[in-house]
Amino acid sequence: MTLCPCNSGKTYSQCCELIHNDHSNALVPEQLMRSRYCAHVLDNVDFVVATYHPSCHAQDDYDAIAESVHSDWVNLEVTHTQSGQNDNEGFVTFKAYLQQDGEEFCLEERSRFVRENGLWFYIDGTFPEATQSAAVAEKPATSDKVGRNDPCPCGSGKKHKKCCG
């Protein structure tokens, strides 16, 4: 029995595989967020792209998204879920861990999801201020290249792609 990479405690076939096979099986934002993380672990770039809100034009950034997906993702912790301003908006705060060059890094984000025509979509996210500051203090930048999902260097707390990128 192989547990789902999203750490739900269920098997992949009872969890994210259902959503990977049919996006409409994500009934709440947390399910979509977990399935998107699982898609990162399984290198399922097409699912990640398809579950961005259409206004994000994710297909235009396919190569950059693929680069993020193809990282060595090792763990997920969902730390908080929250309803939005209406039944078609929700938030999921999580910590996703990845290995790179023998070190472990943590991406913490508060993701916003919206539902349209019965389907949940990822639309954007913010980085908690404390996590962003701690990440900068722990690891100095080793490259001038800012990834599309990295915190914006301007300090806004937004992803680079949604701010200055």
Short mmCIF file of N, CA and C in Angstrom, two decimals:
data_model
loop_
_atom_site.label_atom_id
_atom_site.label_comp_id
_atom_site.label_asym_id
_atom_site.label_seq_id
_atom_site.Cartn_x
_atom_site.Cartn_y
_atom_site.Cartn_z
N MET A 1 0.84 -1.18 0.00
CA MET A 1 0.00 0.00 0.00
C MET A 1 0.89 1.25 0.00
N THR A 2 0.74 2.09 -1.00
CA THR A 2 1.52 3.32 -1.11
C THR A 2 0.65 4.50 -0.71
N LEU A 3 1.12 5.22 0.31
CA LEU A 3 0.37 6.40 0.75
C LEU A 3 0.54 7.54 -0.25
N CYS A 4 -0.46 8.38 -0.32
CA CYS A 4 -0.44 9.52 -1.23
C CYS A 4 0.66 10.50 -0.82
N PRO A 5 1.40 11.04 -1.78
CA PRO A 5 2.46 12.01 -1.46
C PRO A 5 1.97 13.27 -0.75
N CYS A 6 0.67 13.53 -0.77
CA CYS A 6 0.15 14.76 -0.15
C CYS A 6 0.03 14.65 1.36
N ASN A 7 0.36 13.50 1.93
CA ASN A 7 0.32 13.26 3.38
C ASN A 7 -1.09 13.30 3.97
N SER A 8 -2.08 12.91 3.20
CA SER A 8 -3.46 12.84 3.71
C SER A 8 -3.67 11.62 4.59
N GLY A 9 -2.78 10.64 4.47
CA GLY A 9 -2.94 9.38 5.19
C GLY A 9 -3.69 8.34 4.37
N LYS A 10 -4.19 8.73 3.21
CA LYS A 10 -4.91 7.81 2.31
C LYS A 10 -3.94 7.30 1.25
N THR A 11 -4.36 6.26 0.55
CA THR A 11 -3.56 5.80 -0.58
C THR A 11 -3.75 6.78 -1.74
N TYR A 12 -2.80 6.78 -2.67
CA TYR A 12 -2.90 7.65 -3.84
C TYR A 12 -4.20 7.38 -4.60
N SER A 13 -4.57 6.10 -4.76
CA SER A 13 -5.78 5.76 -5.51
C SER A 13 -7.05 6.23 -4.82
N GLN A 14 -7.01 6.40 -3.50
CA GLN A 14 -8.18 6.88 -2.75
C GLN A 14 -8.15 8.40 -2.56
N CYS A 15 -7.11 9.05 -3.04
CA CYS A 15 -6.91 10.47 -2.74
C CYS A 15 -6.70 11.27 -4.02
N CYS A 16 -5.49 11.68 -4.26
CA CYS A 16 -5.20 12.61 -5.35
C CYS A 16 -5.39 12.01 -6.75
N GLU A 17 -5.24 10.71 -6.89
CA GLU A 17 -5.45 10.11 -8.21
C GLU A 17 -6.86 10.40 -8.72
N LEU A 18 -7.84 10.38 -7.82
CA LEU A 18 -9.22 10.66 -8.22
C LEU A 18 -9.34 12.06 -8.82
N ILE A 19 -8.63 13.01 -8.24
CA ILE A 19 -8.67 14.40 -8.73
C ILE A 19 -7.81 14.56 -9.97
N HIS A 20 -6.68 13.86 -10.02
CA HIS A 20 -5.84 13.91 -11.22
C HIS A 20 -6.60 13.38 -12.43
N ASN A 21 -7.46 12.40 -12.20
CA ASN A 21 -8.25 11.83 -13.30
C ASN A 21 -9.48 12.66 -13.64
N ASP A 22 -9.97 13.45 -12.67
CA ASP A 22 -11.16 14.27 -12.90
C ASP A 22 -11.13 15.45 -11.93
N HIS A 23 -10.73 16.59 -12.43
CA HIS A 23 -10.58 17.82 -11.66
C HIS A 23 -11.82 18.13 -10.82
N SER A 24 -13.00 17.75 -11.28
CA SER A 24 -14.23 18.05 -10.56
C SER A 24 -14.35 17.28 -9.24
N ASN A 25 -13.50 16.30 -9.02
CA ASN A 25 -13.52 15.56 -7.75
C ASN A 25 -12.93 16.35 -6.59
N ALA A 26 -12.31 17.49 -6.86
CA ALA A 26 -11.83 18.38 -5.80
C ALA A 26 -13.03 19.19 -5.32
N LEU A 27 -13.57 18.82 -4.17
CA LEU A 27 -14.78 19.46 -3.67
C LEU A 27 -14.50 20.68 -2.81
N VAL A 28 -13.29 20.77 -2.27
CA VAL A 28 -12.89 21.91 -1.43
C VAL A 28 -11.47 22.33 -1.83
N PRO A 29 -11.09 23.57 -1.54
CA PRO A 29 -9.75 24.04 -1.93
C PRO A 29 -8.60 23.17 -1.42
N GLU A 30 -8.70 22.65 -0.22
CA GLU A 30 -7.61 21.83 0.31
C GLU A 30 -7.36 20.60 -0.56
N GLN A 31 -8.41 19.99 -1.07
CA GLN A 31 -8.24 18.83 -1.94
C GLN A 31 -7.49 19.21 -3.22
N LEU A 32 -7.83 20.36 -3.78
CA LEU A 32 -7.13 20.79 -4.99
C LEU A 32 -5.68 21.12 -4.67
N MET A 33 -5.44 21.81 -3.55
CA MET A 33 -4.07 22.15 -3.17
C MET A 33 -3.24 20.88 -2.98
N ARG A 34 -3.78 19.90 -2.27
CA ARG A 34 -3.05 18.64 -2.05
C ARG A 34 -2.77 17.94 -3.38
N SER A 35 -3.75 17.94 -4.27
CA SER A 35 -3.56 17.26 -5.56
C SER A 35 -2.54 18.00 -6.43
N ARG A 36 -2.47 19.31 -6.30
CA ARG A 36 -1.45 20.08 -7.03
C ARG A 36 -0.06 19.75 -6.49
N TYR A 37 0.07 19.68 -5.16
CA TYR A 37 1.37 19.28 -4.58
C TYR A 37 1.74 17.87 -5.06
N CYS A 38 0.79 16.95 -5.00
CA CYS A 38 1.03 15.58 -5.44
C CYS A 38 1.46 15.56 -6.91
N ALA A 39 0.85 16.40 -7.72
CA ALA A 39 1.23 16.49 -9.13
C ALA A 39 2.67 16.96 -9.27
N HIS A 40 3.12 17.85 -8.37
CA HIS A 40 4.53 18.26 -8.37
C HIS A 40 5.42 17.04 -8.10
N VAL A 41 5.07 16.26 -7.10
CA VAL A 41 5.87 15.08 -6.73
C VAL A 41 5.92 14.09 -7.90
N LEU A 42 4.81 13.93 -8.59
CA LEU A 42 4.70 12.95 -9.68
C LEU A 42 5.05 13.51 -11.05
N ASP A 43 5.56 14.75 -11.09
CA ASP A 43 5.95 15.41 -12.34
C ASP A 43 4.80 15.54 -13.33
N ASN A 44 3.61 15.81 -12.84
CA ASN A 44 2.42 15.96 -13.67
C ASN A 44 2.20 17.45 -13.97
N VAL A 45 3.03 17.98 -14.85
CA VAL A 45 2.99 19.40 -15.19
C VAL A 45 1.63 19.80 -15.78
N ASP A 46 1.08 18.95 -16.63
CA ASP A 46 -0.19 19.29 -17.29
C ASP A 46 -1.31 19.52 -16.28
N PHE A 47 -1.36 18.72 -15.21
CA PHE A 47 -2.39 18.91 -14.19
C PHE A 47 -2.19 20.24 -13.48
N VAL A 48 -0.96 20.56 -13.13
CA VAL A 48 -0.68 21.82 -12.44
C VAL A 48 -1.11 22.99 -13.31
N VAL A 49 -0.75 22.97 -14.56
CA VAL A 49 -1.12 24.05 -15.48
C VAL A 49 -2.64 24.13 -15.63
N ALA A 50 -3.31 23.00 -15.76
CA ALA A 50 -4.76 22.98 -15.98
C ALA A 50 -5.54 23.49 -14.77
N THR A 51 -4.94 23.44 -13.57
CA THR A 51 -5.68 23.84 -12.37
C THR A 51 -5.36 25.26 -11.92
N TYR A 52 -4.57 25.99 -12.70
CA TYR A 52 -4.47 27.44 -12.52
C TYR A 52 -5.76 28.05 -13.03
N HIS A 53 -6.20 29.13 -12.42
CA HIS A 53 -7.36 29.85 -12.92
C HIS A 53 -7.06 30.34 -14.34
N PRO A 54 -8.03 30.28 -15.26
CA PRO A 54 -7.78 30.71 -16.64
C PRO A 54 -7.18 32.12 -16.75
N SER A 55 -7.50 33.02 -15.82
CA SER A 55 -6.96 34.38 -15.89
C SER A 55 -5.45 34.43 -15.67
N CYS A 56 -4.87 33.35 -15.16
CA CYS A 56 -3.41 33.30 -14.92
C CYS A 56 -2.63 33.01 -16.20
N HIS A 57 -3.30 32.53 -17.23
CA HIS A 57 -2.64 32.20 -18.50
C HIS A 57 -1.42 31.31 -18.27
N ALA A 58 -1.60 30.27 -17.45
CA ALA A 58 -0.49 29.40 -17.06
C ALA A 58 0.15 28.70 -18.26
N GLN A 59 -0.62 28.44 -19.29
CA GLN A 59 -0.05 27.77 -20.47
C GLN A 59 1.10 28.60 -21.05
N ASP A 60 1.02 29.93 -20.93
CA ASP A 60 2.08 30.80 -21.43
C ASP A 60 3.38 30.63 -20.64
N ASP A 61 3.26 30.16 -19.40
CA ASP A 61 4.43 29.97 -18.53
C ASP A 61 4.74 28.49 -18.32
N TYR A 62 4.36 27.65 -19.25
CA TYR A 62 4.49 26.20 -19.12
C TYR A 62 5.91 25.78 -18.72
N ASP A 63 6.91 26.32 -19.40
CA ASP A 63 8.29 25.91 -19.13
C ASP A 63 8.73 26.28 -17.71
N ALA A 64 8.36 27.47 -17.26
CA ALA A 64 8.72 27.89 -15.90
C ALA A 64 7.98 27.05 -14.86
N ILE A 65 6.73 26.72 -15.13
CA ILE A 65 5.98 25.87 -14.22
C ILE A 65 6.60 24.48 -14.18
N ALA A 66 6.98 23.97 -15.33
CA ALA A 66 7.61 22.65 -15.40
C ALA A 66 8.90 22.62 -14.58
N GLU A 67 9.66 23.70 -14.62
CA GLU A 67 10.91 23.78 -13.85
C GLU A 67 10.61 23.64 -12.35
N SER A 68 9.57 24.29 -11.88
CA SER A 68 9.17 24.20 -10.47
C SER A 68 8.67 22.79 -10.14
N VAL A 69 7.86 22.23 -11.02
CA VAL A 69 7.31 20.90 -10.79
C VAL A 69 8.43 19.86 -10.71
N HIS A 70 9.43 20.00 -11.53
CA HIS A 70 10.50 19.01 -11.59
C HIS A 70 11.52 19.12 -10.46
N SER A 71 11.22 19.91 -9.45
CA SER A 71 12.07 19.97 -8.26
C SER A 71 11.85 18.70 -7.44
N ASP A 72 12.71 18.50 -6.45
CA ASP A 72 12.64 17.30 -5.60
C ASP A 72 11.78 17.60 -4.37
N TRP A 73 10.46 17.53 -4.54
CA TRP A 73 9.52 17.80 -3.46
C TRP A 73 9.48 16.61 -2.51
N VAL A 74 9.59 16.87 -1.19
CA VAL A 74 9.72 15.77 -0.24
C VAL A 74 8.67 15.71 0.87
N ASN A 75 7.94 16.79 1.13
CA ASN A 75 6.98 16.76 2.22
C ASN A 75 5.99 17.91 2.10
N LEU A 76 4.79 17.69 2.62
CA LEU A 76 3.75 18.71 2.63
C LEU A 76 3.10 18.74 4.00
N GLU A 77 2.90 19.94 4.52
CA GLU A 77 2.13 20.16 5.74
C GLU A 77 1.07 21.21 5.43
N VAL A 78 -0.20 20.86 5.59
CA VAL A 78 -1.27 21.84 5.50
C VAL A 78 -1.44 22.40 6.90
N THR A 79 -1.24 23.71 7.05
CA THR A 79 -1.27 24.31 8.38
C THR A 79 -2.57 25.04 8.70
N HIS A 80 -3.34 25.43 7.67
CA HIS A 80 -4.58 26.17 7.93
C HIS A 80 -5.44 26.21 6.67
N THR A 81 -6.74 26.10 6.87
CA THR A 81 -7.69 26.32 5.77
C THR A 81 -8.68 27.38 6.23
N GLN A 82 -9.19 28.14 5.29
CA GLN A 82 -10.09 29.24 5.65
C GLN A 82 -11.04 29.50 4.49
N SER A 83 -12.28 29.77 4.82
CA SER A 83 -13.26 30.17 3.81
C SER A 83 -12.96 31.58 3.36
N GLY A 84 -13.43 31.91 2.17
CA GLY A 84 -13.24 33.25 1.64
C GLY A 84 -14.43 34.13 1.90
N GLN A 85 -14.58 35.16 1.08
CA GLN A 85 -15.66 36.12 1.24
C GLN A 85 -17.01 35.55 0.79
N ASN A 86 -16.97 34.44 0.04
CA ASN A 86 -18.20 33.77 -0.39
C ASN A 86 -17.89 32.29 -0.57
N ASP A 87 -18.90 31.51 -0.98
CA ASP A 87 -18.73 30.06 -1.13
C ASP A 87 -17.80 29.67 -2.27
N ASN A 88 -17.44 30.62 -3.12
CA ASN A 88 -16.59 30.33 -4.27
C ASN A 88 -15.16 30.80 -4.09
N GLU A 89 -14.74 31.03 -2.84
CA GLU A 89 -13.37 31.43 -2.55
C GLU A 89 -12.92 30.70 -1.29
N GLY A 90 -11.67 30.27 -1.29
CA GLY A 90 -11.11 29.62 -0.11
C GLY A 90 -9.60 29.77 -0.09
N PHE A 91 -9.03 29.58 1.09
CA PHE A 91 -7.59 29.75 1.29
C PHE A 91 -7.01 28.50 1.97
N VAL A 92 -5.80 28.15 1.57
CA VAL A 92 -5.09 27.05 2.20
C VAL A 92 -3.66 27.53 2.46
N THR A 93 -3.24 27.45 3.71
CA THR A 93 -1.86 27.78 4.07
C THR A 93 -1.13 26.45 4.25
N PHE A 94 0.05 26.38 3.65
CA PHE A 94 0.80 25.12 3.68
C PHE A 94 2.29 25.38 3.71
N LYS A 95 3.03 24.33 4.03
CA LYS A 95 4.48 24.31 3.93
C LYS A 95 4.84 23.14 3.04
N ALA A 96 5.53 23.41 1.95
CA ALA A 96 6.00 22.37 1.04
C ALA A 96 7.53 22.36 1.09
N TYR A 97 8.08 21.20 1.29
CA TYR A 97 9.53 21.07 1.46
C TYR A 97 10.14 20.44 0.22
N LEU A 98 11.31 20.94 -0.17
CA LEU A 98 12.03 20.38 -1.30
C LEU A 98 13.51 20.27 -0.97
N GLN A 99 14.16 19.33 -1.63
CA GLN A 99 15.60 19.13 -1.49
C GLN A 99 16.28 19.73 -2.71
N GLN A 100 17.38 20.43 -2.46
CA GLN A 100 18.16 20.98 -3.56
C GLN A 100 19.61 21.05 -3.11
N ASP A 101 20.50 20.45 -3.87
CA ASP A 101 21.92 20.47 -3.57
C ASP A 101 22.20 20.01 -2.14
N GLY A 102 21.50 18.96 -1.70
CA GLY A 102 21.73 18.39 -0.38
C GLY A 102 21.13 19.16 0.77
N GLU A 103 20.40 20.22 0.49
CA GLU A 103 19.77 21.01 1.55
C GLU A 103 18.25 20.95 1.39
N GLU A 104 17.55 21.10 2.52
CA GLU A 104 16.09 21.14 2.48
C GLU A 104 15.61 22.59 2.61
N PHE A 105 14.67 22.95 1.77
CA PHE A 105 14.09 24.28 1.78
C PHE A 105 12.58 24.16 2.00
N CYS A 106 11.99 25.19 2.55
CA CYS A 106 10.56 25.21 2.81
C CYS A 106 9.92 26.39 2.07
N LEU A 107 8.88 26.07 1.33
CA LEU A 107 8.06 27.10 0.70
C LEU A 107 6.77 27.16 1.51
N GLU A 108 6.52 28.28 2.17
CA GLU A 108 5.27 28.46 2.90
C GLU A 108 4.44 29.49 2.16
N GLU A 109 3.18 29.15 1.93
CA GLU A 109 2.32 30.02 1.15
C GLU A 109 0.89 29.95 1.66
N ARG A 110 0.20 31.06 1.55
CA ARG A 110 -1.25 31.11 1.75
C ARG A 110 -1.84 31.24 0.36
N SER A 111 -2.37 30.14 -0.15
CA SER A 111 -2.90 30.08 -1.51
C SER A 111 -4.38 30.44 -1.52
N ARG A 112 -4.77 31.15 -2.58
CA ARG A 112 -6.17 31.51 -2.77
C ARG A 112 -6.73 30.70 -3.92
N PHE A 113 -7.90 30.14 -3.69
CA PHE A 113 -8.59 29.33 -4.70
C PHE A 113 -9.96 29.93 -4.96
N VAL A 114 -10.40 29.83 -6.21
CA VAL A 114 -11.74 30.28 -6.57
C VAL A 114 -12.43 29.15 -7.33
N ARG A 115 -13.75 29.13 -7.19
CA ARG A 115 -14.54 28.10 -7.88
C ARG A 115 -15.35 28.77 -8.98
N GLU A 116 -15.24 28.20 -10.17
CA GLU A 116 -16.03 28.65 -11.32
C GLU A 116 -16.59 27.43 -12.02
N ASN A 117 -17.86 27.51 -12.35
CA ASN A 117 -18.53 26.40 -13.05
C ASN A 117 -18.31 25.06 -12.35
N GLY A 118 -18.31 25.09 -11.02
CA GLY A 118 -18.18 23.87 -10.24
C GLY A 118 -16.76 23.36 -10.05
N LEU A 119 -15.77 24.05 -10.59
CA LEU A 119 -14.37 23.62 -10.48
C LEU A 119 -13.56 24.61 -9.66
N TRP A 120 -12.75 24.09 -8.74
CA TRP A 120 -11.82 24.93 -7.99
C TRP A 120 -10.56 25.16 -8.81
N PHE A 121 -10.02 26.37 -8.73
CA PHE A 121 -8.78 26.73 -9.41
C PHE A 121 -7.88 27.49 -8.46
N TYR A 122 -6.57 27.29 -8.60
CA TYR A 122 -5.58 28.11 -7.89
C TYR A 122 -5.50 29.43 -8.63
N ILE A 123 -5.54 30.54 -7.89
CA ILE A 123 -5.45 31.84 -8.56
C ILE A 123 -4.20 32.62 -8.15
N ASP A 124 -3.85 32.62 -6.87
CA ASP A 124 -2.63 33.30 -6.44
C ASP A 124 -2.32 32.93 -5.00
N GLY A 125 -1.22 33.45 -4.52
CA GLY A 125 -0.82 33.17 -3.15
C GLY A 125 0.10 34.25 -2.62
N THR A 126 0.20 34.28 -1.30
CA THR A 126 1.11 35.21 -0.64
C THR A 126 2.01 34.42 0.29
N PHE A 127 3.15 34.99 0.59
CA PHE A 127 4.11 34.38 1.50
C PHE A 127 4.00 35.06 2.84
N PRO A 128 3.79 34.29 3.92
CA PRO A 128 3.75 34.91 5.25
C PRO A 128 5.02 35.69 5.51
N GLU A 129 4.88 36.86 6.09
CA GLU A 129 6.01 37.78 6.31
C GLU A 129 7.13 37.13 7.10
N ALA A 130 6.80 36.41 8.18
CA ALA A 130 7.83 35.80 9.03
C ALA A 130 8.64 34.77 8.25
N THR A 131 7.97 33.96 7.42
CA THR A 131 8.67 32.94 6.65
C THR A 131 9.60 33.58 5.64
N GLN A 132 9.13 34.63 5.00
CA GLN A 132 9.95 35.29 3.99
C GLN A 132 11.21 35.86 4.64
N SER A 133 11.09 36.52 5.76
CA SER A 133 12.25 37.09 6.44
C SER A 133 13.20 36.02 6.91
N ALA A 134 12.65 34.92 7.47
CA ALA A 134 13.49 33.84 7.97
C ALA A 134 14.24 33.18 6.82
N ALA A 135 13.57 33.00 5.69
CA ALA A 135 14.22 32.37 4.55
C ALA A 135 15.38 33.22 4.04
N VAL A 136 15.19 34.52 4.02
CA VAL A 136 16.25 35.41 3.56
C VAL A 136 17.42 35.38 4.54
N ALA A 137 17.11 35.37 5.83
CA ALA A 137 18.17 35.36 6.84
C ALA A 137 18.94 34.05 6.85
N GLU A 138 18.24 32.92 6.61
CA GLU A 138 18.89 31.62 6.67
C GLU A 138 19.78 31.36 5.47
N LYS A 139 19.38 31.77 4.31
CA LYS A 139 20.09 31.39 3.09
C LYS A 139 20.25 32.61 2.19
N PRO A 140 21.45 33.13 2.07
CA PRO A 140 21.64 34.26 1.15
C PRO A 140 21.43 33.81 -0.29
N ALA A 141 21.05 34.74 -1.13
CA ALA A 141 20.82 34.43 -2.53
C ALA A 141 22.10 33.95 -3.18
N THR A 142 21.98 32.87 -3.96
CA THR A 142 23.14 32.32 -4.65
C THR A 142 23.03 32.55 -6.15
N SER A 143 21.94 33.19 -6.58
CA SER A 143 21.73 33.41 -7.99
C SER A 143 20.96 34.71 -8.18
N ASP A 144 21.21 35.38 -9.31
CA ASP A 144 20.48 36.59 -9.61
C ASP A 144 19.11 36.28 -10.21
N LYS A 145 18.89 35.02 -10.59
CA LYS A 145 17.64 34.62 -11.22
C LYS A 145 16.57 34.41 -10.15
N VAL A 146 15.44 35.06 -10.33
CA VAL A 146 14.31 34.91 -9.42
C VAL A 146 13.29 34.03 -10.11
N GLY A 147 12.91 32.92 -9.47
CA GLY A 147 11.92 32.01 -10.03
C GLY A 147 10.52 32.60 -9.94
N ARG A 148 9.62 32.13 -10.79
CA ARG A 148 8.26 32.68 -10.85
C ARG A 148 7.49 32.43 -9.56
N ASN A 149 7.84 31.39 -8.80
CA ASN A 149 7.14 31.10 -7.55
C ASN A 149 7.92 31.56 -6.33
N ASP A 150 9.06 32.21 -6.53
CA ASP A 150 9.84 32.74 -5.42
C ASP A 150 9.20 34.02 -4.90
N PRO A 151 9.45 34.33 -3.63
CA PRO A 151 8.96 35.63 -3.12
C PRO A 151 9.59 36.76 -3.92
N CYS A 152 8.84 37.80 -4.17
CA CYS A 152 9.36 38.94 -4.92
C CYS A 152 10.45 39.64 -4.12
N PRO A 153 11.57 39.95 -4.75
CA PRO A 153 12.66 40.61 -4.04
C PRO A 153 12.30 42.00 -3.50
N CYS A 154 11.19 42.58 -3.98
CA CYS A 154 10.81 43.91 -3.51
C CYS A 154 10.27 43.87 -2.08
N GLY A 155 9.98 42.65 -1.56
CA GLY A 155 9.51 42.52 -0.18
C GLY A 155 8.01 42.65 -0.01
N SER A 156 7.25 42.59 -1.09
CA SER A 156 5.79 42.75 -1.01
C SER A 156 5.10 41.57 -0.33
N GLY A 157 5.76 40.42 -0.30
CA GLY A 157 5.13 39.22 0.23
C GLY A 157 4.41 38.43 -0.84
N LYS A 158 4.35 38.96 -2.07
CA LYS A 158 3.69 38.28 -3.18
C LYS A 158 4.72 37.44 -3.93
N LYS A 159 4.21 36.50 -4.74
CA LYS A 159 5.09 35.77 -5.63
C LYS A 159 5.63 36.74 -6.68
N HIS A 160 6.86 36.49 -7.11
CA HIS A 160 7.50 37.33 -8.11
C HIS A 160 6.64 37.48 -9.36
N LYS A 161 5.99 36.38 -9.82
CA LYS A 161 5.19 36.42 -11.05
C LYS A 161 3.98 37.34 -10.93
N LYS A 162 3.49 37.57 -9.69
CA LYS A 162 2.31 38.40 -9.48
C LYS A 162 2.67 39.81 -9.05
N CYS A 163 3.97 40.10 -9.00
CA CYS A 163 4.38 41.41 -8.51
C CYS A 163 5.26 42.09 -9.57
N CYS A 164 6.55 41.99 -9.40
CA CYS A 164 7.48 42.67 -10.30
C CYS A 164 7.93 41.81 -11.48
N GLY A 165 7.52 40.53 -11.50
CA GLY A 165 8.01 39.56 -12.50
C GLY A 165 7.45 39.69 -13.84
#
